[in-house]
mmCIF file of C-alpha atoms and ligand atoms in Angstrom:
data_model
loop_
_atom_site.group_PDB
_atom_site.id
_atom_site.type_symbol
_atom_site.label_atom_id
_atom_site.label_comp_id
_atom_site.label_asym_id
_atom_site.label_seq_id
_atom_site.Cartn_x
_atom_site.Cartn_y
_atom_site.Cartn_z
ATOM 1 C CA MET A 197 6.644 20.029 -14.997
ATOM 2 C CA LYS A 198 4.696 17.797 -12.575
ATOM 3 C CA LYS A 199 6.567 16.219 -9.765
ATOM 4 C CA ARG A 200 7.022 12.407 -9.869
ATOM 5 C CA LEU A 201 4.943 10.349 -7.439
ATOM 6 C CA LEU A 202 5.602 6.618 -6.787
ATOM 7 C CA SER A 203 4.017 4.002 -4.747
ATOM 8 C CA GLY A 204 3.179 0.234 -4.756
ATOM 9 C CA ILE A 205 1.302 -2.423 -3.082
ATOM 10 C CA GLN A 206 2.294 -6.065 -2.629
ATOM 11 C CA PRO A 207 0.162 -8.741 -4.173
ATOM 12 C CA SER A 208 0.354 -10.608 -0.920
ATOM 13 C CA GLY A 209 -3.400 -11.174 -0.407
ATOM 14 C CA ALA A 210 -6.773 -9.562 -0.841
ATOM 15 C CA MET A 211 -6.830 -5.792 -0.849
ATOM 16 C CA HIS A 212 -8.398 -4.359 2.262
ATOM 17 C CA LEU A 213 -9.906 -1.099 3.629
ATOM 18 C CA GLY A 214 -6.495 -0.125 5.089
ATOM 19 C CA ASN A 215 -4.809 -0.396 1.666
ATOM 20 C CA TYR A 216 -7.659 1.627 0.072
ATOM 21 C CA PHE A 217 -7.836 4.526 2.629
ATOM 22 C CA GLY A 218 -4.127 4.482 3.513
ATOM 23 C CA ALA A 219 -2.789 4.235 0.026
ATOM 24 C CA ILE A 220 -4.809 3.714 -3.144
ATOM 25 C CA LYS A 221 -7.316 6.552 -2.416
ATOM 26 C CA GLN A 222 -4.336 8.953 -2.298
ATOM 27 C CA PHE A 223 -3.001 7.635 -5.720
ATOM 28 C CA VAL A 224 -6.423 8.271 -7.253
ATOM 29 C CA ASP A 225 -6.891 11.723 -5.662
ATOM 30 C CA LEU A 226 -3.418 12.840 -6.750
ATOM 31 C CA GLN A 227 -3.256 11.377 -10.226
ATOM 32 C CA ASN A 228 -4.077 14.652 -11.903
ATOM 33 C CA ASP A 229 -1.486 16.657 -10.012
ATOM 34 C CA TYR A 230 1.565 14.384 -10.168
ATOM 35 C CA ASP A 231 3.386 12.431 -12.766
ATOM 36 C CA SER A 232 2.375 9.106 -11.131
ATOM 37 C CA PHE A 233 4.049 5.815 -11.197
ATOM 38 C CA VAL A 234 2.033 3.126 -9.336
ATOM 39 C CA PHE A 235 3.230 -0.550 -9.373
ATOM 40 C CA ILE A 236 2.478 -3.983 -8.160
ATOM 41 C CA ALA A 237 5.205 -5.042 -5.829
ATOM 42 C CA ASP A 238 5.375 -8.700 -6.996
ATOM 43 C CA LEU A 239 9.050 -9.108 -6.123
ATOM 44 C CA HIS A 240 8.362 -7.995 -2.590
ATOM 45 C CA ALA A 241 5.466 -10.472 -2.258
ATOM 46 C CA ILE A 242 7.944 -13.327 -2.996
ATOM 47 C CA THR A 243 9.314 -12.642 0.455
ATOM 48 C CA THR A 244 6.119 -14.423 1.664
ATOM 49 C CA ILE A 245 4.554 -16.253 -1.174
ATOM 50 C CA HIS A 246 6.125 -19.230 -2.906
ATOM 51 C CA ASN A 247 3.389 -20.470 -5.066
ATOM 52 C CA LYS A 248 3.195 -19.548 -8.851
ATOM 53 C CA GLU A 249 -0.523 -19.716 -9.150
ATOM 54 C CA GLU A 250 -1.121 -17.701 -5.994
ATOM 55 C CA LEU A 251 1.361 -14.961 -6.905
ATOM 56 C CA SER A 252 0.201 -14.545 -10.476
ATOM 57 C CA LYS A 253 -3.529 -14.540 -9.533
ATOM 58 C CA ASN A 254 -2.870 -11.990 -6.726
ATOM 59 C CA THR A 255 -0.857 -9.839 -9.156
ATOM 60 C CA LEU A 256 -3.781 -9.546 -11.688
ATOM 61 C CA ASP A 257 -6.124 -8.974 -8.721
ATOM 62 C CA VAL A 258 -4.105 -5.934 -7.689
ATOM 63 C CA ALA A 259 -4.147 -4.619 -11.219
ATOM 64 C CA LEU A 260 -7.983 -4.986 -11.262
ATOM 65 C CA ASP A 261 -8.181 -3.368 -7.798
ATOM 66 C CA TYR A 262 -6.190 -0.411 -8.913
ATOM 67 C CA LEU A 263 -8.354 0.059 -11.974
ATOM 68 C CA ALA A 264 -11.554 -0.510 -10.012
ATOM 69 C CA CYS A 265 -10.657 2.164 -7.447
ATOM 70 C CA GLY A 266 -10.256 4.804 -10.201
ATOM 71 C CA LEU A 267 -6.650 4.812 -11.330
ATOM 72 C CA ASP A 268 -6.700 5.952 -14.879
ATOM 73 C CA PRO A 269 -4.148 4.196 -17.098
ATOM 74 C CA LEU A 270 -3.997 7.257 -19.382
ATOM 75 C CA LYS A 271 -2.798 9.416 -16.440
ATOM 76 C CA VAL A 272 -0.827 6.852 -14.269
ATOM 77 C CA CYS A 273 2.008 4.653 -15.292
ATOM 78 C CA LEU A 274 0.766 1.299 -14.001
ATOM 79 C CA PHE A 275 3.185 -1.574 -13.932
ATOM 80 C CA LYS A 276 4.516 -4.710 -12.385
ATOM 81 C CA GLN A 277 7.722 -4.256 -10.381
ATOM 82 C CA SER A 278 9.340 -7.414 -11.834
ATOM 83 C CA ASP A 279 9.075 -6.036 -15.376
ATOM 84 C CA VAL A 280 11.803 -3.509 -14.529
ATOM 85 C CA THR A 281 14.827 -5.736 -13.749
ATOM 86 C CA GLU A 282 17.073 -2.731 -13.481
ATOM 87 C CA VAL A 283 15.498 -2.226 -9.998
ATOM 88 C CA THR A 284 17.061 -5.406 -8.686
ATOM 89 C CA GLU A 285 20.433 -4.340 -10.060
ATOM 90 C CA LEU A 286 20.097 -1.078 -8.181
ATOM 91 C CA ALA A 287 19.097 -2.999 -5.093
ATOM 92 C CA TRP A 288 22.494 -4.856 -5.318
ATOM 93 C CA TYR A 289 24.462 -1.570 -5.439
ATOM 94 C CA PHE A 290 22.506 -0.458 -2.444
ATOM 95 C CA ASN A 291 23.126 -3.636 -0.580
ATOM 96 C CA CYS A 292 26.850 -3.005 -1.043
ATOM 97 C CA ILE A 293 26.737 0.400 0.785
ATOM 98 C CA THR A 294 24.242 -0.589 3.445
ATOM 99 C CA THR A 295 25.259 -2.304 6.718
ATOM 100 C CA MET A 296 23.421 -5.174 8.430
ATOM 101 C CA PRO A 297 22.996 -3.425 11.712
ATOM 102 C CA TYR A 298 21.285 -0.555 9.935
ATOM 103 C CA LEU A 299 18.715 -2.958 8.321
ATOM 104 C CA GLU A 300 18.289 -4.829 11.650
ATOM 105 C CA ARG A 301 16.819 -1.633 13.081
ATOM 106 C CA ALA A 302 13.820 -1.722 10.755
ATOM 107 C CA THR A 303 10.647 -2.213 12.702
ATOM 108 C CA ALA A 304 9.007 -4.392 10.027
ATOM 109 C CA TYR A 305 12.069 -6.694 10.144
ATOM 110 C CA LYS A 306 12.058 -6.833 13.939
ATOM 111 C CA ASP A 307 8.337 -7.777 13.991
ATOM 112 C CA ALA A 308 8.935 -10.516 11.295
ATOM 113 C CA HIS A 309 11.926 -11.816 13.212
ATOM 114 C CA MET A 310 9.830 -12.151 16.396
ATOM 115 C CA LYS A 311 7.240 -14.262 14.635
ATOM 116 C CA ILE A 312 9.591 -16.272 12.358
ATOM 117 C CA LYS A 313 12.892 -17.193 13.670
ATOM 118 C CA GLU A 314 14.603 -17.746 10.357
ATOM 119 C CA VAL A 315 13.579 -14.743 8.263
ATOM 120 C CA ASN A 316 14.559 -15.058 4.723
ATOM 121 C CA VAL A 317 17.182 -12.659 3.145
ATOM 122 C CA GLY A 318 14.574 -11.078 0.899
ATOM 123 C CA LEU A 319 12.446 -10.059 3.870
ATOM 124 C CA PHE A 320 15.519 -8.711 5.609
ATOM 125 C CA ASP A 321 16.391 -6.815 2.478
ATOM 126 C CA TYR A 322 12.916 -5.453 1.852
ATOM 127 C CA PRO A 323 13.832 -1.823 2.493
ATOM 128 C CA ILE A 324 16.760 -1.930 0.090
ATOM 129 C CA LEU A 325 14.485 -3.095 -2.744
ATOM 130 C CA MET A 326 11.926 -0.524 -1.868
ATOM 131 C CA ALA A 327 14.614 2.215 -1.868
ATOM 132 C CA ALA A 328 15.585 1.006 -5.334
ATOM 133 C CA ASP A 329 11.911 1.207 -6.503
ATOM 134 C CA ILE A 330 11.643 4.712 -5.290
ATOM 135 C CA LEU A 331 15.011 6.056 -6.306
ATOM 136 C CA ILE A 332 15.416 4.611 -9.802
ATOM 137 C CA TYR A 333 12.445 6.719 -11.126
ATOM 138 C CA ASP A 334 13.602 10.035 -9.410
ATOM 139 C CA SER A 335 10.455 9.971 -7.402
ATOM 140 C CA GLU A 336 9.835 12.968 -5.119
ATOM 141 C CA ILE A 337 6.557 11.911 -3.405
ATOM 142 C CA VAL A 338 5.747 8.563 -1.933
ATOM 143 C CA PRO A 339 2.186 8.238 -0.635
ATOM 144 C CA VAL A 340 2.027 5.393 1.969
ATOM 145 C CA GLY A 341 0.489 4.397 5.315
ATOM 146 C CA GLN A 342 2.257 5.121 8.588
ATOM 147 C CA ASP A 343 3.662 1.648 8.638
ATOM 148 C CA GLN A 344 5.853 2.438 5.602
ATOM 149 C CA LYS A 345 7.206 5.668 6.958
ATOM 150 C CA GLN A 346 10.341 4.148 8.228
ATOM 151 C CA HIS A 347 11.046 2.419 4.906
ATOM 152 C CA VAL A 348 10.782 5.746 3.053
ATOM 153 C CA GLU A 349 13.216 7.173 5.585
ATOM 154 C CA TYR A 350 15.529 4.355 4.689
ATOM 155 C CA ALA A 351 15.272 5.265 1.031
ATOM 156 C CA ARG A 352 16.217 8.766 1.948
ATOM 157 C CA ASP A 353 19.213 7.738 3.965
ATOM 158 C CA ILE A 354 20.373 5.428 1.274
ATOM 159 C CA ALA A 355 20.038 8.067 -1.474
ATOM 160 C CA GLN A 356 22.107 10.399 0.738
ATOM 161 C CA LYS A 357 24.749 7.721 1.335
ATOM 162 C CA PHE A 358 25.043 6.854 -2.315
ATOM 163 C CA ASN A 359 25.224 10.620 -3.231
ATOM 164 C CA ASN A 360 28.015 11.052 -0.609
ATOM 165 C CA ILE A 361 30.104 8.099 -1.889
ATOM 166 C CA PHE A 362 29.629 8.294 -5.645
ATOM 167 C CA GLY A 363 28.487 11.910 -6.190
ATOM 168 C CA GLU A 364 25.008 13.633 -6.602
ATOM 169 C CA THR A 365 22.804 11.045 -8.222
ATOM 170 C CA PHE A 366 19.437 10.760 -6.469
ATOM 171 C CA ILE A 367 16.699 13.053 -5.551
ATOM 172 C CA ILE A 368 15.782 12.700 -1.900
ATOM 173 C CA PRO A 369 12.063 11.474 -1.715
ATOM 174 C CA LYS A 370 9.440 12.468 0.734
ATOM 175 C CA ALA A 371 6.705 10.266 2.322
ATOM 176 C CA LEU A 372 3.190 11.619 1.956
ATOM 177 C CA ILE A 373 1.141 10.277 4.833
ATOM 178 C CA MET A 374 -2.562 11.350 5.448
ATOM 179 C CA LYS A 375 -2.898 11.670 9.159
ATOM 180 C CA GLU A 376 -6.494 10.702 9.572
ATOM 181 C CA VAL A 377 -6.026 7.349 7.617
ATOM 182 C CA SER A 378 -2.422 6.666 8.496
ATOM 183 C CA VAL A 379 -3.312 3.459 10.421
ATOM 184 C CA VAL A 380 -6.618 1.924 9.647
ATOM 185 C CA PRO A 381 -7.505 -0.652 12.420
ATOM 186 C CA GLY A 382 -8.262 -4.259 11.586
ATOM 187 C CA ILE A 383 -11.093 -6.190 13.154
ATOM 188 C CA ASP A 384 -8.959 -6.957 16.149
ATOM 189 C CA GLY A 385 -7.979 -3.313 16.669
ATOM 190 C CA LYS A 386 -4.364 -3.853 15.468
ATOM 191 C CA LYS A 387 -3.228 -2.313 12.176
ATOM 192 C CA MET A 388 -5.292 -3.886 9.396
ATOM 193 C CA SER A 389 -2.833 -6.094 7.439
ATOM 194 C CA LYS A 390 -3.058 -8.751 4.869
ATOM 195 C CA SER A 391 -0.565 -10.877 6.925
ATOM 196 C CA TYR A 392 -2.431 -10.326 10.207
ATOM 197 C CA LYS A 393 -5.675 -11.936 8.877
ATOM 198 C CA ASN A 394 -7.620 -9.039 10.461
ATOM 199 C CA THR A 395 -8.852 -7.375 7.231
ATOM 200 C CA ILE A 396 -12.121 -6.210 5.871
ATOM 201 C CA PRO A 397 -11.745 -7.003 2.158
ATOM 202 C CA LEU A 398 -12.384 -4.299 -0.206
ATOM 203 C CA PHE A 399 -13.732 -6.460 -2.994
ATOM 204 C CA GLY A 400 -14.947 -9.492 -1.094
ATOM 205 C CA THR A 401 -18.431 -10.866 -1.510
ATOM 206 C CA ASP A 402 -21.179 -9.238 0.520
ATOM 207 C CA GLU A 403 -21.056 -12.224 2.908
ATOM 208 C CA LYS A 404 -17.354 -12.046 3.414
ATOM 209 C CA ILE A 405 -17.491 -8.270 4.142
ATOM 210 C CA LYS A 406 -20.424 -8.768 6.470
ATOM 211 C CA LYS A 407 -18.678 -11.619 8.333
ATOM 212 C CA ALA A 408 -15.532 -9.528 8.762
ATOM 213 C CA VAL A 409 -17.562 -6.455 9.974
ATOM 214 C CA MET A 410 -19.594 -8.528 12.434
ATOM 215 C CA LYS A 411 -16.338 -9.919 14.000
ATOM 216 C CA ILE A 412 -14.964 -6.415 14.878
ATOM 217 C CA VAL A 413 -13.824 -6.709 18.431
ATOM 218 C CA THR A 414 -15.687 -4.444 21.047
ATOM 219 C CA ASP A 415 -16.160 -4.337 24.742
ATOM 220 C CA SER A 416 -19.263 -6.003 26.158
ATOM 221 C CA LYS A 417 -21.509 -2.915 26.758
ATOM 222 C CA GLY A 418 -25.204 -3.640 26.253
ATOM 223 C CA THR A 419 -27.377 -1.644 23.927
ATOM 224 C CA ASP A 420 -28.684 0.912 26.488
ATOM 225 C CA GLU A 421 -25.187 1.639 28.061
ATOM 226 C CA PRO A 422 -23.345 4.717 26.999
ATOM 227 C CA LYS A 423 -20.203 3.975 24.923
ATOM 228 C CA ASP A 424 -16.915 5.614 24.161
ATOM 229 C CA PRO A 425 -16.582 6.334 20.365
ATOM 230 C CA GLU A 426 -12.896 7.133 20.649
ATOM 231 C CA THR A 427 -11.965 3.629 21.854
ATOM 232 C CA CYS A 428 -14.428 1.823 19.682
ATOM 233 C CA ASN A 429 -12.996 0.044 16.654
ATOM 234 C CA ILE A 430 -16.263 0.178 14.778
ATOM 235 C CA PHE A 431 -16.435 4.014 15.188
ATOM 236 C CA LYS A 432 -12.817 4.307 14.110
ATOM 237 C CA LEU A 433 -13.875 2.791 10.797
ATOM 238 C CA HIS A 434 -17.059 4.881 10.556
ATOM 239 C CA LYS A 435 -14.659 7.851 10.536
ATOM 240 C CA LEU A 436 -13.326 6.838 7.237
ATOM 241 C CA PHE A 437 -16.817 7.042 5.609
ATOM 242 C CA LEU A 438 -18.852 9.649 7.303
ATOM 243 C CA GLY A 439 -18.819 13.325 6.935
ATOM 244 C CA LYS A 440 -18.603 15.582 10.061
ATOM 245 C CA ASP A 441 -22.313 15.986 10.726
ATOM 246 C CA GLU A 442 -23.169 12.345 10.420
ATOM 247 C CA LEU A 443 -20.142 11.519 12.548
ATOM 248 C CA ASP A 444 -21.282 13.985 15.195
ATOM 249 C CA ARG A 445 -24.680 12.399 15.278
ATOM 250 C CA LEU A 446 -23.269 8.962 15.634
ATOM 251 C CA GLN A 447 -20.991 10.134 18.345
ATOM 252 C CA ASP A 448 -23.963 11.512 20.336
ATOM 253 C CA LYS A 449 -25.738 8.219 19.942
ATOM 254 C CA TYR A 450 -22.744 6.387 21.332
ATOM 255 C CA LYS A 451 -22.463 8.624 24.260
ATOM 256 C CA LYS A 452 -26.169 8.567 25.133
ATOM 257 C CA GLY A 453 -26.561 4.837 24.874
ATOM 258 C CA GLY A 454 -29.401 3.087 22.974
ATOM 259 C CA LEU A 455 -27.264 2.080 19.950
ATOM 260 C CA SER A 456 -25.995 -1.453 20.095
ATOM 261 C CA TYR A 457 -22.624 -2.481 18.635
ATOM 262 C CA LYS A 458 -24.493 -4.818 16.297
ATOM 263 C CA GLU A 459 -26.431 -1.878 14.841
ATOM 264 C CA SER A 460 -23.255 0.189 14.561
ATOM 265 C CA LYS A 461 -21.746 -2.727 12.678
ATOM 266 C CA GLU A 462 -24.748 -2.919 10.368
ATOM 267 C CA MET A 463 -24.493 0.713 9.573
ATOM 268 C CA LEU A 464 -20.749 0.262 8.775
ATOM 269 C CA TYR A 465 -21.478 -2.727 6.492
ATOM 270 C CA LYS A 466 -23.912 -0.444 4.490
ATOM 271 C CA GLU A 467 -21.298 2.405 4.292
ATOM 272 C CA ILE A 468 -18.738 0.006 2.831
ATOM 273 C CA LEU A 469 -21.142 -1.393 0.239
ATOM 274 C CA ASP A 470 -22.086 2.173 -0.859
ATOM 275 C CA LEU A 471 -18.506 2.975 -1.257
ATOM 276 C CA ILE A 472 -17.596 -0.029 -3.342
ATOM 277 C CA LYS A 473 -20.751 -0.289 -5.490
ATOM 278 C CA PRO A 474 -19.337 1.707 -8.391
ATOM 279 C CA MET A 475 -15.815 0.245 -7.893
ATOM 280 C CA ARG A 476 -17.186 -3.176 -8.093
ATOM 281 C CA GLU A 477 -18.983 -2.480 -11.359
ATOM 282 C CA ARG A 478 -15.717 -1.114 -12.921
ATOM 283 C CA ARG A 479 -13.740 -4.171 -11.554
ATOM 284 C CA GLU A 480 -16.238 -6.503 -13.179
ATOM 285 C CA MET A 481 -15.893 -4.660 -16.525
ATOM 286 C CA TYR A 482 -12.093 -5.028 -16.453
ATOM 287 C CA ALA A 483 -12.168 -8.636 -15.230
ATOM 288 C CA LYS A 484 -14.093 -9.490 -18.450
ATOM 289 C CA ASP A 485 -11.164 -8.248 -20.432
ATOM 290 C CA ILE A 486 -7.980 -9.455 -18.879
ATOM 291 C CA ASP A 487 -5.977 -8.993 -22.032
ATOM 292 C CA LYS A 488 -6.695 -5.278 -21.795
ATOM 293 C CA VAL A 489 -5.399 -5.273 -18.220
ATOM 294 C CA ARG A 490 -2.182 -7.108 -19.432
ATOM 295 C CA ASP A 491 -1.743 -4.519 -22.161
ATOM 296 C CA ILE A 492 -2.122 -1.702 -19.583
ATOM 297 C CA LEU A 493 0.564 -3.274 -17.536
ATOM 298 C CA ASN A 494 2.857 -3.923 -20.485
ATOM 299 C CA ASN A 495 2.534 -0.362 -21.625
ATOM 300 C CA GLY A 496 3.239 0.817 -18.164
ATOM 301 C CA ALA A 497 6.277 -1.432 -17.986
ATOM 302 C CA ARG A 498 7.588 -0.032 -21.258
ATOM 303 C CA ARG A 499 7.409 3.538 -20.007
ATOM 304 C CA ALA A 500 8.865 2.620 -16.560
ATOM 305 C CA ARG A 501 11.756 0.751 -18.140
ATOM 306 C CA ILE A 502 12.665 3.817 -20.271
ATOM 307 C CA GLU A 503 13.085 5.853 -17.090
ATOM 308 C CA ALA A 504 14.815 3.089 -15.274
ATOM 309 C CA LEU A 505 17.337 2.418 -18.117
ATOM 310 C CA LYS A 506 18.260 6.112 -18.306
ATOM 311 C CA LYS A 507 18.936 6.163 -14.635
ATOM 312 C CA ILE A 508 20.796 2.859 -14.242
ATOM 313 C CA ASN A 509 23.180 3.910 -17.033
ATOM 314 C CA ILE A 510 24.160 6.941 -14.982
ATOM 315 C CA ILE A 511 24.452 4.774 -11.857
ATOM 316 C CA ARG A 512 26.603 2.072 -13.611
ATOM 317 C CA ASP A 513 28.960 4.838 -14.622
ATOM 318 C CA LYS A 514 29.226 6.319 -11.159
ATOM 319 C CA VAL A 515 29.799 2.913 -9.504
ATOM 320 C CA GLY A 516 32.494 1.990 -12.061
ATOM 321 C CA VAL A 517 30.984 -1.088 -13.749
ATOM 322 C CA LYS A 518 30.945 0.694 -17.031
ATOM 323 C CA ILE A 519 34.371 0.593 -18.707
HETATM 324 P P1 ATP B 261 1.393 -7.207 4.344
HETATM 325 O O1 ATP B 261 0.634 -7.680 5.651
HETATM 326 O O2 ATP B 261 1.568 -8.384 3.413
HETATM 327 O O3 ATP B 261 2.580 -6.369 4.632
HETATM 328 P P2 ATP B 261 -0.312 -4.914 4.073
HETATM 329 O O4 ATP B 261 -1.753 -5.161 4.391
HETATM 330 O O5 ATP B 261 0.477 -4.231 5.126
HETATM 331 O O6 ATP B 261 0.290 -6.282 3.546
HETATM 332 P P3 ATP B 261 1.102 -3.633 1.937
HETATM 333 O O7 ATP B 261 1.023 -4.129 0.502
HETATM 334 O O8 ATP B 261 2.334 -3.890 2.773
HETATM 335 O O9 ATP B 261 -0.234 -4.030 2.700
HETATM 336 O O10 ATP B 261 0.959 -2.025 1.912
HETATM 337 C C1 ATP B 261 0.437 -1.363 0.826
HETATM 338 C C2 ATP B 261 0.120 0.040 1.157
HETATM 339 O O11 ATP B 261 -0.998 0.102 2.054
HETATM 340 C C3 ATP B 261 1.302 0.719 1.962
HETATM 341 O O12 ATP B 261 1.301 2.099 1.561
HETATM 342 C C4 ATP B 261 0.861 0.668 3.370
HETATM 343 O O13 ATP B 261 1.372 1.655 4.168
HETATM 344 C C5 ATP B 261 -0.693 0.888 3.262
HETATM 345 N N1 ATP B 261 -1.432 0.198 4.324
HETATM 346 C C6 ATP B 261 -1.403 -1.153 4.621
HETATM 347 N N2 ATP B 261 -2.128 -1.356 5.682
HETATM 348 C C7 ATP B 261 -2.616 -0.175 6.116
HETATM 349 C C8 ATP B 261 -3.493 0.344 7.269
HETATM 350 N N3 ATP B 261 -3.994 -0.592 8.064
HETATM 351 N N4 ATP B 261 -3.749 1.619 7.395
HETATM 352 C C9 ATP B 261 -3.251 2.444 6.507
HETATM 353 N N5 ATP B 261 -2.399 2.210 5.470
HETATM 354 C C10 ATP B 261 -2.075 0.880 5.249
HETATM 355 MG MG1 MG B 262 2.704 -4.226 4.885
#
């Protein structure tokens, strides 16, 4: 029997290179080896998006992005988080065994709290809903970027706590983080994030992608000056695309001088276009048949709900709400 893999992405804005290399690429690479559940975290996105059109458009976009990147709906259970309402029920049980100081220690919450003084309860509770997503499907492996590592640890802690209180119920999941792509930098050098507005979009127009690439922040070294590849944000992104030999050659050019940052950016732009060319074609094909995409999500939801219902029945019994 294959192990269960689960992960999701929020429809909180346009998919970017960080999402692709940090997450989706792993889902695609692992789809033959795991019993994969991949969802669109639309309930999580409501922590930041309060606009019907925006949320529903973004949600279909993530579905298209998944399919474009190569997720095969015959191998992967693709669904929308909100179609499995049992998850929100489980989140409530978890709320009742989790303390506020424990959630206050979450880095993502602390960051949000620094920026917005009055964080909504949903954002505060983000790790609980995520724990419910992971645990309700008995997931063993959760491929994510480094930024989600702590949240997977929360899911592990919560599973253990529930097991201790109510008896053995949940499998303790493990995060799967690919070291080389764990934090893809944005154009400002910080972690690339939809919410930081520092992204290079995966499926933007050529112009949008070029504009973002050309805005990557560098130091002010001139063409002929030797440059340090390890501290260069453009070079860090080249690493995602180039093989060892090409990377070594580029590194030499950086160290010798003679290559301008502009040229390096133009090379990167081309690498991005080469990567996404076949994905764009697949995306356009699915975009012409949105009903088919809806069918894929509905079929996925049906399968996910069967699993979730089985599990929630056991949980209801353990908690004592079943009489
Ligand atoms: P938001 O800013 O709304 O939180 P995000 O850009 O961080 O959006 P998420 O939907 O939160 O994207 O994350 C989806 C997946 O992509 C997660 O597994 C996350 O770890 C991964 N991921 C996001 N940004 C990066 C990045 N810069 N490098 C590597 N992985 C990333
Ligand atoms: Mg995020």
